[in-house]
Short mmCIF file of C-alpha atoms and ligand atoms in Angstrom, two decimals:
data_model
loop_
_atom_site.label_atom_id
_atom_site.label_comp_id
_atom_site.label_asym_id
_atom_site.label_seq_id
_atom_site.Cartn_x
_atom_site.Cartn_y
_atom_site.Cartn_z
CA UNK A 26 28.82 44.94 33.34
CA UNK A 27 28.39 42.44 35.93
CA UNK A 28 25.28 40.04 36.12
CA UNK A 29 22.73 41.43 38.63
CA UNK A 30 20.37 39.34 40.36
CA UNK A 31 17.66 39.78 37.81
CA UNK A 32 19.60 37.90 35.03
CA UNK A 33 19.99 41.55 33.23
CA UNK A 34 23.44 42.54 32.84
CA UNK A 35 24.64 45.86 35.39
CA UNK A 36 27.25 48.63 35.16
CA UNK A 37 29.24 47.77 38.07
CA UNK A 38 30.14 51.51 39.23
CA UNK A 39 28.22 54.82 38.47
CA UNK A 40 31.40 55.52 36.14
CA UNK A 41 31.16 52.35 34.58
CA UNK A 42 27.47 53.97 33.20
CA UNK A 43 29.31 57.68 32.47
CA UNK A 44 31.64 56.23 30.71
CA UNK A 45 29.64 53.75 28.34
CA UNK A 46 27.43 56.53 27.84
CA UNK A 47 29.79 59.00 27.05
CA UNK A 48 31.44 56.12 25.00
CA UNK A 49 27.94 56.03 22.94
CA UNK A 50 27.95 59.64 23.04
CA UNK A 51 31.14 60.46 22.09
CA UNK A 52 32.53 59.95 18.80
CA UNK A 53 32.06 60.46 14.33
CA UNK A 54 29.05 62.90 15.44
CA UNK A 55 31.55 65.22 17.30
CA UNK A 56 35.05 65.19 14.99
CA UNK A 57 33.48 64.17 11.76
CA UNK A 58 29.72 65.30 11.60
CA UNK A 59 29.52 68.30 13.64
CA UNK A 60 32.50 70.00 11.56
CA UNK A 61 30.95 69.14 8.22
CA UNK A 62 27.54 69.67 9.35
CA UNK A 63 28.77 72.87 10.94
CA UNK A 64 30.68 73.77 7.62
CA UNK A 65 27.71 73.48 5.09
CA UNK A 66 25.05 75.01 7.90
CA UNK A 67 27.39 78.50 8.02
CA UNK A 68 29.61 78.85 10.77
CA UNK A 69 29.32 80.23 13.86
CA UNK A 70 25.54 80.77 13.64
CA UNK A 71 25.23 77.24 13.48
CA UNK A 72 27.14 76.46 16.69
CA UNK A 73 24.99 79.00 18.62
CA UNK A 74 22.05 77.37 17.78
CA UNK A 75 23.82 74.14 18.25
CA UNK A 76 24.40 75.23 22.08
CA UNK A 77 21.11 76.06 22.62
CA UNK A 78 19.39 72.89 20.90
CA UNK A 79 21.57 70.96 23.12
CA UNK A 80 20.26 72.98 26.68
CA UNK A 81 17.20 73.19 25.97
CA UNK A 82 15.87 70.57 23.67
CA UNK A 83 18.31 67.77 23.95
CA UNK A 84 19.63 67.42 28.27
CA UNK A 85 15.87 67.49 29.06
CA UNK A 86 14.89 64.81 26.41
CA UNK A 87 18.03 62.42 27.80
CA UNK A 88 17.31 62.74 31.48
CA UNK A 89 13.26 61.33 30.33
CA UNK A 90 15.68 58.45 27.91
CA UNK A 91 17.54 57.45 30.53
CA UNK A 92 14.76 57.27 33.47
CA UNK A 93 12.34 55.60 30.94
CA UNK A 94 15.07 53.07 30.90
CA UNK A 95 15.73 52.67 34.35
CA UNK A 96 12.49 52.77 35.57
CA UNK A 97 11.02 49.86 33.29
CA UNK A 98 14.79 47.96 32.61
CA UNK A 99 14.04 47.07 29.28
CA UNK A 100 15.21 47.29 25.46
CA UNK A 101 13.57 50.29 23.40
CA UNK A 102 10.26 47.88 22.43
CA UNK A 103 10.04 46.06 25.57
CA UNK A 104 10.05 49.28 27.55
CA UNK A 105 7.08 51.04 25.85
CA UNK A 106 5.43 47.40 26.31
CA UNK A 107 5.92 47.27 30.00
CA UNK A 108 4.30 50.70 30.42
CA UNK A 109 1.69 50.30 28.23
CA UNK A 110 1.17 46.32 27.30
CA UNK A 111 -0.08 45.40 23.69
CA UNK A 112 -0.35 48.71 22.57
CA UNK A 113 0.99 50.36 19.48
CA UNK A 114 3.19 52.35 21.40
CA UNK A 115 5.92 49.17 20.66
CA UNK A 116 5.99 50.84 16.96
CA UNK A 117 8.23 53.38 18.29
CA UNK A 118 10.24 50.38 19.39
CA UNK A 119 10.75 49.36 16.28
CA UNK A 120 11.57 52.74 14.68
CA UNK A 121 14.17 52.97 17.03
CA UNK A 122 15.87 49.29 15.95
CA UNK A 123 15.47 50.56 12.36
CA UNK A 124 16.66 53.93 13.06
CA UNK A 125 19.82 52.41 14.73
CA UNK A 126 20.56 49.56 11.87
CA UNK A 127 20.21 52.64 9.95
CA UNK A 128 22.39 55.03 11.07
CA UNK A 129 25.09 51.72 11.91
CA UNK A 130 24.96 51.19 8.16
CA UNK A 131 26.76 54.03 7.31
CA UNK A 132 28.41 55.19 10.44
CA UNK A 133 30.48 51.99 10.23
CA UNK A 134 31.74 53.09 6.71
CA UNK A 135 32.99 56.18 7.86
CA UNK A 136 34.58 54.30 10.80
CA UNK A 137 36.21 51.93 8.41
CA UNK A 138 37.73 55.01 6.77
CA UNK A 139 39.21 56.61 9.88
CA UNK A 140 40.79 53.14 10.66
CA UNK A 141 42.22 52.97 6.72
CA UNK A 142 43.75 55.92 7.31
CA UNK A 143 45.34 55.00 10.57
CA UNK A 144 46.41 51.65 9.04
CA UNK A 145 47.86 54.06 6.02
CA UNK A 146 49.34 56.23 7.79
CA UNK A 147 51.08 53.21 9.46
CA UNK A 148 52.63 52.04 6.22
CA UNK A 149 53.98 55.40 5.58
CA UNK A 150 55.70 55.56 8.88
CA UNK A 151 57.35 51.90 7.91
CA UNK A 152 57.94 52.67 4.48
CA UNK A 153 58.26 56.20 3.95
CA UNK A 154 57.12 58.28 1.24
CA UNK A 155 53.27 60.27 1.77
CA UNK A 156 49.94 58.66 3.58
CA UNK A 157 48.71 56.79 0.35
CA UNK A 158 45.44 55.71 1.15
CA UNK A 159 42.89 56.19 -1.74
CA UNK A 160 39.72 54.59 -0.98
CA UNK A 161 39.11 51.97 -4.02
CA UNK A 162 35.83 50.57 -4.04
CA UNK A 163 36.78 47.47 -2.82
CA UNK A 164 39.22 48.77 0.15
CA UNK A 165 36.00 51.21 1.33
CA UNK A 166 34.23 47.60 1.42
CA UNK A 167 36.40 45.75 3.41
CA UNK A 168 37.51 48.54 5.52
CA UNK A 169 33.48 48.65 6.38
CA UNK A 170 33.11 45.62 6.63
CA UNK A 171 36.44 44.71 9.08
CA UNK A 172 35.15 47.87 11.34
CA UNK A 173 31.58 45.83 11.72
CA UNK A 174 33.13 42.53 12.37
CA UNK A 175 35.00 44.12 15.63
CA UNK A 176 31.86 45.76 16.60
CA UNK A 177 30.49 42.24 16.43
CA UNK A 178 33.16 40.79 18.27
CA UNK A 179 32.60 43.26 21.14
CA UNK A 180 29.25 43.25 21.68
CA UNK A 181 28.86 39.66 21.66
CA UNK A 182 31.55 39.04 23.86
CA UNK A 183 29.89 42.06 26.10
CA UNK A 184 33.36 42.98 27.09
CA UNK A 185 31.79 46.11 28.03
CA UNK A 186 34.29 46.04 31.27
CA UNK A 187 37.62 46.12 29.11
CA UNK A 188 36.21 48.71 27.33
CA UNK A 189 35.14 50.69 30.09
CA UNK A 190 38.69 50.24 31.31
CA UNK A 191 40.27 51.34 28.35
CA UNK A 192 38.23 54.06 27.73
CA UNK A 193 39.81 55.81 30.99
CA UNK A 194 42.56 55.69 29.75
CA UNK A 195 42.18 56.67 25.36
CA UNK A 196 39.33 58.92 25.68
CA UNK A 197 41.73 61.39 28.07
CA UNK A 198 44.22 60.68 25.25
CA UNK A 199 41.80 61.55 22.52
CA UNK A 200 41.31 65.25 23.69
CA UNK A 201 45.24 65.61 24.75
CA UNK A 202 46.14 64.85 21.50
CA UNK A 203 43.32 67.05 19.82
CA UNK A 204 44.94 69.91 21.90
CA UNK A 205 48.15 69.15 19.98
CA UNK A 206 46.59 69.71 16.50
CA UNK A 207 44.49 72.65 17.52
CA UNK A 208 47.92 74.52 18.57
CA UNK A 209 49.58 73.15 15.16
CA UNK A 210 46.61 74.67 13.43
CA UNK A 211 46.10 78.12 15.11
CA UNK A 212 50.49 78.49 14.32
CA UNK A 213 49.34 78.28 10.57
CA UNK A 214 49.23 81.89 9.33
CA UNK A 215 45.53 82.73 8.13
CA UNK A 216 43.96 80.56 10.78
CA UNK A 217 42.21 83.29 12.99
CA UNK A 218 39.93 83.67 9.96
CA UNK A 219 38.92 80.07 10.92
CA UNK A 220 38.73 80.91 14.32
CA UNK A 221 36.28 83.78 13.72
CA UNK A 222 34.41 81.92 11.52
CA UNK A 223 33.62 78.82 13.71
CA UNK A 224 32.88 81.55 16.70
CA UNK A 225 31.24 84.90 15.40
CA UNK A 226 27.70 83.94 14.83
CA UNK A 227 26.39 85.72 11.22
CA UNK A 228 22.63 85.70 12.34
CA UNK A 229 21.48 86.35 9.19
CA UNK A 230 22.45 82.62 8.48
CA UNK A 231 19.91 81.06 10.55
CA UNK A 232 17.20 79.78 8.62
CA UNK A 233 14.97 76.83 8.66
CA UNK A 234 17.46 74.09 7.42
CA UNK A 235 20.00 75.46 9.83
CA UNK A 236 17.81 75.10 12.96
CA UNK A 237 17.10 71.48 12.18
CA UNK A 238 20.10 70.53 11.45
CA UNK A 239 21.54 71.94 14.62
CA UNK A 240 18.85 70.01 16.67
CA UNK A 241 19.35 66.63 14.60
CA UNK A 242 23.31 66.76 15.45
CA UNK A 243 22.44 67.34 18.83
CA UNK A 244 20.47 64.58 19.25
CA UNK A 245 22.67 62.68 17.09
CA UNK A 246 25.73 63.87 18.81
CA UNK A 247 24.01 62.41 22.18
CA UNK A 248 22.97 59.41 20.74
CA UNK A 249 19.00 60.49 21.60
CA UNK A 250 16.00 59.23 19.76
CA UNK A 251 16.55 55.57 18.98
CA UNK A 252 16.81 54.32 22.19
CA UNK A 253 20.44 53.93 23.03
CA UNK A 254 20.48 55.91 26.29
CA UNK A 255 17.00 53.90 27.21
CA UNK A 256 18.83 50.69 26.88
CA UNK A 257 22.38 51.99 28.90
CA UNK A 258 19.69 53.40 31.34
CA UNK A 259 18.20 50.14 31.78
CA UNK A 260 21.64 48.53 32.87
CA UNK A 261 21.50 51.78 35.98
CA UNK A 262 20.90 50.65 39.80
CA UNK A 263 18.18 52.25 41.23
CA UNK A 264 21.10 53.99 43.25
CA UNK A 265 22.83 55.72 40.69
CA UNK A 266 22.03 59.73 39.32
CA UNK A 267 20.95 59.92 36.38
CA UNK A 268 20.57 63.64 36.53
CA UNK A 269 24.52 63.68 37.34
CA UNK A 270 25.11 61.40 34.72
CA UNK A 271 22.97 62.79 32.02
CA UNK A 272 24.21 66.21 32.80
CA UNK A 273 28.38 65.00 32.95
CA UNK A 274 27.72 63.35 29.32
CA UNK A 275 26.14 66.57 27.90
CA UNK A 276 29.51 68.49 28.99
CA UNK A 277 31.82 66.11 27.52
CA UNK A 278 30.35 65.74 24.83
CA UNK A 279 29.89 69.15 23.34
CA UNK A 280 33.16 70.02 24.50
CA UNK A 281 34.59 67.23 22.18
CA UNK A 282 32.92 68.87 19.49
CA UNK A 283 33.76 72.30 20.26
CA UNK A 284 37.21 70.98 19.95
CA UNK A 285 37.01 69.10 17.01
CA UNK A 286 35.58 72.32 15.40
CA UNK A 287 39.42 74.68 16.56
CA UNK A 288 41.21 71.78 15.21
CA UNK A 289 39.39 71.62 11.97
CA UNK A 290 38.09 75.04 10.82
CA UNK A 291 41.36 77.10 11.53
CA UNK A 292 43.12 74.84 9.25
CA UNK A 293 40.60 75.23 6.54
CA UNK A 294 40.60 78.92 6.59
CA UNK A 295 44.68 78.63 6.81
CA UNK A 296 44.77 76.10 3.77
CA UNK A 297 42.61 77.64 2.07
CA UNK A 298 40.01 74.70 1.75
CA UNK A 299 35.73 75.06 1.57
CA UNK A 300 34.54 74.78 4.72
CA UNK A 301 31.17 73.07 3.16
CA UNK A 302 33.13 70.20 1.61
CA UNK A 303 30.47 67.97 3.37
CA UNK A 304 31.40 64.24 4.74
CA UNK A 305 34.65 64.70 3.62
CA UNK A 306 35.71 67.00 5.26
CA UNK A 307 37.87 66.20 7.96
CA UNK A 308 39.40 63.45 5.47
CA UNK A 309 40.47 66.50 3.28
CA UNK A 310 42.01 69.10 5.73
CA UNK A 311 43.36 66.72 8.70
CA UNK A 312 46.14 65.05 6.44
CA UNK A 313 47.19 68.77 5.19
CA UNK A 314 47.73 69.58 8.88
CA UNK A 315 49.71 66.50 9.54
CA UNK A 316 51.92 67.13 6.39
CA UNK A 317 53.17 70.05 8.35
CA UNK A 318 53.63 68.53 11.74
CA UNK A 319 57.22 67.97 12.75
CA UNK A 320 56.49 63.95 13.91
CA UNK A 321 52.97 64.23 11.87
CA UNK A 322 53.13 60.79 11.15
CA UNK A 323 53.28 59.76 14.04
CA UNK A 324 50.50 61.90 15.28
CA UNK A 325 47.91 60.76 12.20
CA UNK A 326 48.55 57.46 13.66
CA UNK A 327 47.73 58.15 17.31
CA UNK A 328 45.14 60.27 16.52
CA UNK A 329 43.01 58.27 13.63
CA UNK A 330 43.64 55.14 16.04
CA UNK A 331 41.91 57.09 18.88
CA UNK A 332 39.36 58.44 16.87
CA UNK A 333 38.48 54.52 15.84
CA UNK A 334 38.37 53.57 19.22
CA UNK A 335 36.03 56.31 19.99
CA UNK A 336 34.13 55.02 16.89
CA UNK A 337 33.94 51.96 17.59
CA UNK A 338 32.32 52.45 21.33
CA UNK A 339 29.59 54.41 19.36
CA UNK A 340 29.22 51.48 17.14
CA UNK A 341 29.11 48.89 20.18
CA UNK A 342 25.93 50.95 21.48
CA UNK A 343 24.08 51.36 18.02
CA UNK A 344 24.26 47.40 17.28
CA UNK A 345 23.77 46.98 21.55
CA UNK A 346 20.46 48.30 21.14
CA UNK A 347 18.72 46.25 18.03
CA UNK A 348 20.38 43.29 20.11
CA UNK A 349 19.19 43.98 23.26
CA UNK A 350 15.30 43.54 21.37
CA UNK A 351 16.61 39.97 19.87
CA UNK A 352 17.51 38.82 22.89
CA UNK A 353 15.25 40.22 25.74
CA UNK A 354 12.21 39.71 23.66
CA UNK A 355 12.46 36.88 21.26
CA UNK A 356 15.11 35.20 23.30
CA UNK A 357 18.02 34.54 20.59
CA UNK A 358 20.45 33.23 22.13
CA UNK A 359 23.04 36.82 21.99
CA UNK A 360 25.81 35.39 19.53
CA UNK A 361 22.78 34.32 17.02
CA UNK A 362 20.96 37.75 17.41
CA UNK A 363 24.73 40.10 16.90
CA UNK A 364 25.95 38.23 13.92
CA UNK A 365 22.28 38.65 12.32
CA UNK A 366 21.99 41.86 12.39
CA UNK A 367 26.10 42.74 11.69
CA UNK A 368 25.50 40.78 8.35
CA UNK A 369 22.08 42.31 7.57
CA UNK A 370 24.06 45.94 8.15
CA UNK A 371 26.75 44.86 6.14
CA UNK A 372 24.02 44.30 3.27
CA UNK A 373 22.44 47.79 3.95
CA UNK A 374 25.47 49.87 4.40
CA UNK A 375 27.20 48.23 0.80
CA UNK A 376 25.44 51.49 -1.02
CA UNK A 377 27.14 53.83 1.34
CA UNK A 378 30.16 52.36 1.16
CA UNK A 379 30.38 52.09 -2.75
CA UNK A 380 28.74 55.84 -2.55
CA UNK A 381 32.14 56.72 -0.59
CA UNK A 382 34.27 55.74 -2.80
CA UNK A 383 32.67 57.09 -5.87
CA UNK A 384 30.74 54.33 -7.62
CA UNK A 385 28.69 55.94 -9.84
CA UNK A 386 24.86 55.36 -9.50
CA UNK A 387 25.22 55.39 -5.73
CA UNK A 388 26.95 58.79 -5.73
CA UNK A 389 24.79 60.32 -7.95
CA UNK A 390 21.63 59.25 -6.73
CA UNK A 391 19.43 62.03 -6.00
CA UNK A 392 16.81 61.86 -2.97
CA UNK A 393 15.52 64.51 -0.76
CA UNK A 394 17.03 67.18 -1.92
CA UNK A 395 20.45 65.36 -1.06
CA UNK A 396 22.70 64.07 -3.80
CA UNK A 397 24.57 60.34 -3.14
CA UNK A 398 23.24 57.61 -1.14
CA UNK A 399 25.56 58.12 2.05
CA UNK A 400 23.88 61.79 2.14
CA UNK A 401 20.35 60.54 1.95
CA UNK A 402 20.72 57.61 4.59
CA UNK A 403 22.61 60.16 7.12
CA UNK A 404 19.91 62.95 6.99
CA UNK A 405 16.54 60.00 6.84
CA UNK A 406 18.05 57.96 10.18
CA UNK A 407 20.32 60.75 11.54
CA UNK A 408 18.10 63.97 10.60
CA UNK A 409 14.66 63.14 10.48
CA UNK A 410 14.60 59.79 12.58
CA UNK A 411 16.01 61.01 15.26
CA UNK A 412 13.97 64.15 16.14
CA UNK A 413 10.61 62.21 15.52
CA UNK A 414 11.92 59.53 17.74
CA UNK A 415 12.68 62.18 20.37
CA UNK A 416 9.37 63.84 19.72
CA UNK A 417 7.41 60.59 20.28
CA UNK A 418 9.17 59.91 23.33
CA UNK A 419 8.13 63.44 24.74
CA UNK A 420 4.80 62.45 24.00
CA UNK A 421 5.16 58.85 25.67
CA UNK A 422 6.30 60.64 28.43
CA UNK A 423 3.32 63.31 28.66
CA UNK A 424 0.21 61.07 27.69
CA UNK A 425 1.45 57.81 28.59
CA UNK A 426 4.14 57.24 31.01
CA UNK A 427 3.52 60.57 33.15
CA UNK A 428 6.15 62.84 33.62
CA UNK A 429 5.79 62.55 37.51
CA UNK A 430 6.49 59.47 37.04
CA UNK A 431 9.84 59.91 35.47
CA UNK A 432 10.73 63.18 37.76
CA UNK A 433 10.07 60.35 40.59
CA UNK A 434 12.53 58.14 39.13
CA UNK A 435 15.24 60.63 38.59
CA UNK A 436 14.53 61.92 41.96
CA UNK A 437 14.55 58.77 43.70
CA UNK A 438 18.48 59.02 43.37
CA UNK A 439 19.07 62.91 43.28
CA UNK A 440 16.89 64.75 45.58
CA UNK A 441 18.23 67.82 44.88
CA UNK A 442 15.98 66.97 41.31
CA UNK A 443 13.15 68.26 43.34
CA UNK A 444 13.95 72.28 43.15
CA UNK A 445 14.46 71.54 38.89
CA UNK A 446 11.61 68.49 38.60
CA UNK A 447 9.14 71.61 37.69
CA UNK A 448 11.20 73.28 35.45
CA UNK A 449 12.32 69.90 33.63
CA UNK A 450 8.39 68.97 33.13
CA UNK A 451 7.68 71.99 31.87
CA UNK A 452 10.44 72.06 29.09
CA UNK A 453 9.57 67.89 28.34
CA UNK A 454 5.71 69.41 28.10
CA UNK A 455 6.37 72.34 26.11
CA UNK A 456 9.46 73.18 24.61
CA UNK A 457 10.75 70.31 23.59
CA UNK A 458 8.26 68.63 21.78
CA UNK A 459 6.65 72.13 20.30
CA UNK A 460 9.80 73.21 19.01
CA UNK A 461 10.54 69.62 17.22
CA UNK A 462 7.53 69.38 15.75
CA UNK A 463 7.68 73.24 14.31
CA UNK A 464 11.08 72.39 13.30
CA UNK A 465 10.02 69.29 11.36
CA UNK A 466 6.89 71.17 9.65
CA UNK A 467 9.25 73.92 8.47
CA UNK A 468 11.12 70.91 7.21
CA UNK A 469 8.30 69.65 4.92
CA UNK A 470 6.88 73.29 4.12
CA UNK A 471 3.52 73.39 6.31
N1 LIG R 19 26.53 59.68 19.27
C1 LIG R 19 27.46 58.94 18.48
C2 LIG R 19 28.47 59.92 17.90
O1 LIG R 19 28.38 61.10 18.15
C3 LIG R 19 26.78 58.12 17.42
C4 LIG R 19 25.74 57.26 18.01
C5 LIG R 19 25.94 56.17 18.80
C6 LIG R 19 24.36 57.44 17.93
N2 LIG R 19 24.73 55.68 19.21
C7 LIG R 19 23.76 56.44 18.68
C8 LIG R 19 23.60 58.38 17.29
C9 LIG R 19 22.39 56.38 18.81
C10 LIG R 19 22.22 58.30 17.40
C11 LIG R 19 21.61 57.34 18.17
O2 LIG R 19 29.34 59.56 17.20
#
């Protein structure tokens, strides 16, 4: 970002936004969640409804994300504020800084792990012998709590430019590489089973839980509902397209997890593994499929070290955003404001991490019909959260902002908006927040 004449940092190129956003976008929500979520919701059922959550429900909701944040230039809070000034509305705000402390808690644990096992799979290459990495209580720990500490160094040194830099060049990487493992995988006899599995919807397996859990990893996946695409929108010129934009993310980023899904679930089927392991998942099969990789080492490396990378310019936007409040609105100085709320998380996301590795009370605690702490914190901030944060925002958007308003300030760069602006109200209006809200009553049994 460079400084713009308001004081507020700007991208400096349209692809300087893309690729943040697709940064934010991209990451643990397409090769971890979406396979595991996909696993325990039934196949290819799941990633039907997946497809059409993310048309239908999720592009329109990020185009109104992104133009709320361009239009008022603001952090999650401050935005709602400038619309509508000492209302409650700023509540939402909030949710959205708690929702993203939330889901940085235990995303970052996760993270940690994929950089453990690139570190691991390191040693092996030096040392020989098999990837040894076990996950002790205390390793999940400081694994966590190194994976923060880099977020932390990023954000407050808002190298945003070297990362945009480097992201040209690993995120290309990421998928090239992902293309290696998928071929490894299919050569595995038994993996067209997997194949079938992930794409042969069973429609007798769509049910309630399925539906919303398709919609929650869609917003998840696109880093809706807590404000992160508000506050990346807020850094936009009034020249760039956000419909472009918006539209180019979306792609990417379901194409990452269509890919994540052939290089996962054709291994499972060939290995013979359950494909509803849950968060594991990915930590179970990949290191199977490396075992039989001629150079697997070698590959584990490359690919768990771009996988971190990818995490860690998801983690970058989560702790962004609650920073982005500290600073704009109670004018911490930024250093202050990132290293308060890194430790805070730190404190928060202990219980996931000690739930990872297996310490008992926190990986047997029961809550909401989901068993270990981890699983509880993932589907409160990264189920539930999420979609009510979305479905307030449609409703900012309808009774409070105006959604001519916000088809004026996507149009304003992309005329061509015009011919859609109709059909884009209509599905902000209707669709989108009457199928989140039936989705969340099914949820609680009304
Ligand atoms: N979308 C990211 C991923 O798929 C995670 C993420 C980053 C996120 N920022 C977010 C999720 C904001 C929800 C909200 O890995």
């Amino acid at each position: 970002m460079t400084s713009a004449t308001s004081g507020r940092g700007q991208w400096s190129s349209q692809l300087g936004f893309v690729l943040a956003a697709a940064g934010s976008a991209v990451g643990l929500g397409n090769i971890w969640r979406f396979p595991y979520v996909a696993g325990e919701s039934g196949g290819g059922a799941f990633v039907l409804v997946y497809l059409v959550c993310v048309a239908f429900i999720a592009l329109p909701v990020m185009l109104l994300e992104i133009s709320l944040g361009r239009a008022t230039q603001k952090n999650p809070v401050g935005a709602f504020l400038a619309v509508r000034p000492g209302t409650s509305w700023r509540y939402l705000g909030y949710l959205a800084l708690v929702t993203g402390l939330g889901i940085l808690s235990y995303y970052a644990v996760i993270a940690g792990k994929v950089a453990a096992y690139c570190v691991s799979y390191g040693q092996t290459l030096v040392q020989g012998g098999a990837h040894p990495y076990h996950g002790t209580s205390l390793s999940t720990v400081v694994f966590f709590a190194v994976f923060l500490v880099l977020t932390v160094l990023v954000v407050v040194g808002g190298v945003q430019r070297g990362i945009e830099r480097w992201s040209k060049i690993l995120m290309p990487l990421l998928v090239v590489t992902m293309l290696g493992i998928i071929l490894r995988g299919l050569f595995l006899p038994g993996s067209m089973a997997g194949v079938q599995w992930f794409l042969t919807p069973d429609f007798t397996k769509i049910d309630g839980r399925v539906v919303l859990n398709a919609m929650a990893q869609a917003f998840f996946s696109l880093s809706l509902g807590m404000g992160a695409m508000l506050t990346y929108g807020s850094y936009l010129s009034k020249r760039q397209d956000i419909l472009r934009c918006g539209v180019w993310v979306v792609v990417f980023d379901t194409l990452i997890a269509i890919l994540a899904g052939l290089m996962i679930f054709p291994a499972v089927f060939a290995l013979g593994q359950n494909p509803a392991a849950g968060t594991t998942l990915i930590f179970q099969v990949l290191p199977e499929v490396f075992a039989k990789m001629a150079g697997g080492t070698g590959i584990a490396i490359l690919f768990f070290f771009l996988l971190s990378v990818a995490a860690l310019t998801s983690t970058v936007s989560l702790l962004e955003v609650v920073t982005a409040y500290f600073v704009d609105e109670l004018s911490w100085p930024r250093s202050r404001a990132v290293w308060v709320v890194g430790g805070a998380t730190f404190i928060v996301g202990i219980p996931s991490a000690l739930d990872m590795a297996g310490v008992a009370p926190y990986s047997s605690l029961t809550l909401v019909g989901k068993t270990g702490f981890f699983a509880v914190m993932d589907f409160l901030w990264g189920n539930l959260s999420l979609a009510l944060g979305s479905l307030m925002l449609c409703l900012f958007g309808i009774f409070v902002w105006g959604l001519h308003r916000a088809a004026a300030e996507i149009e304003s760069s992309a005329p061509f908006f015009s011919s859609l602006s109709g059909t884009w109200r209509f599905f902000v209006r209707w669709v989108c927040p009457l199928s989140i809200a039936v989705i969340l009553a099914t949820l609680f049994g009304l």
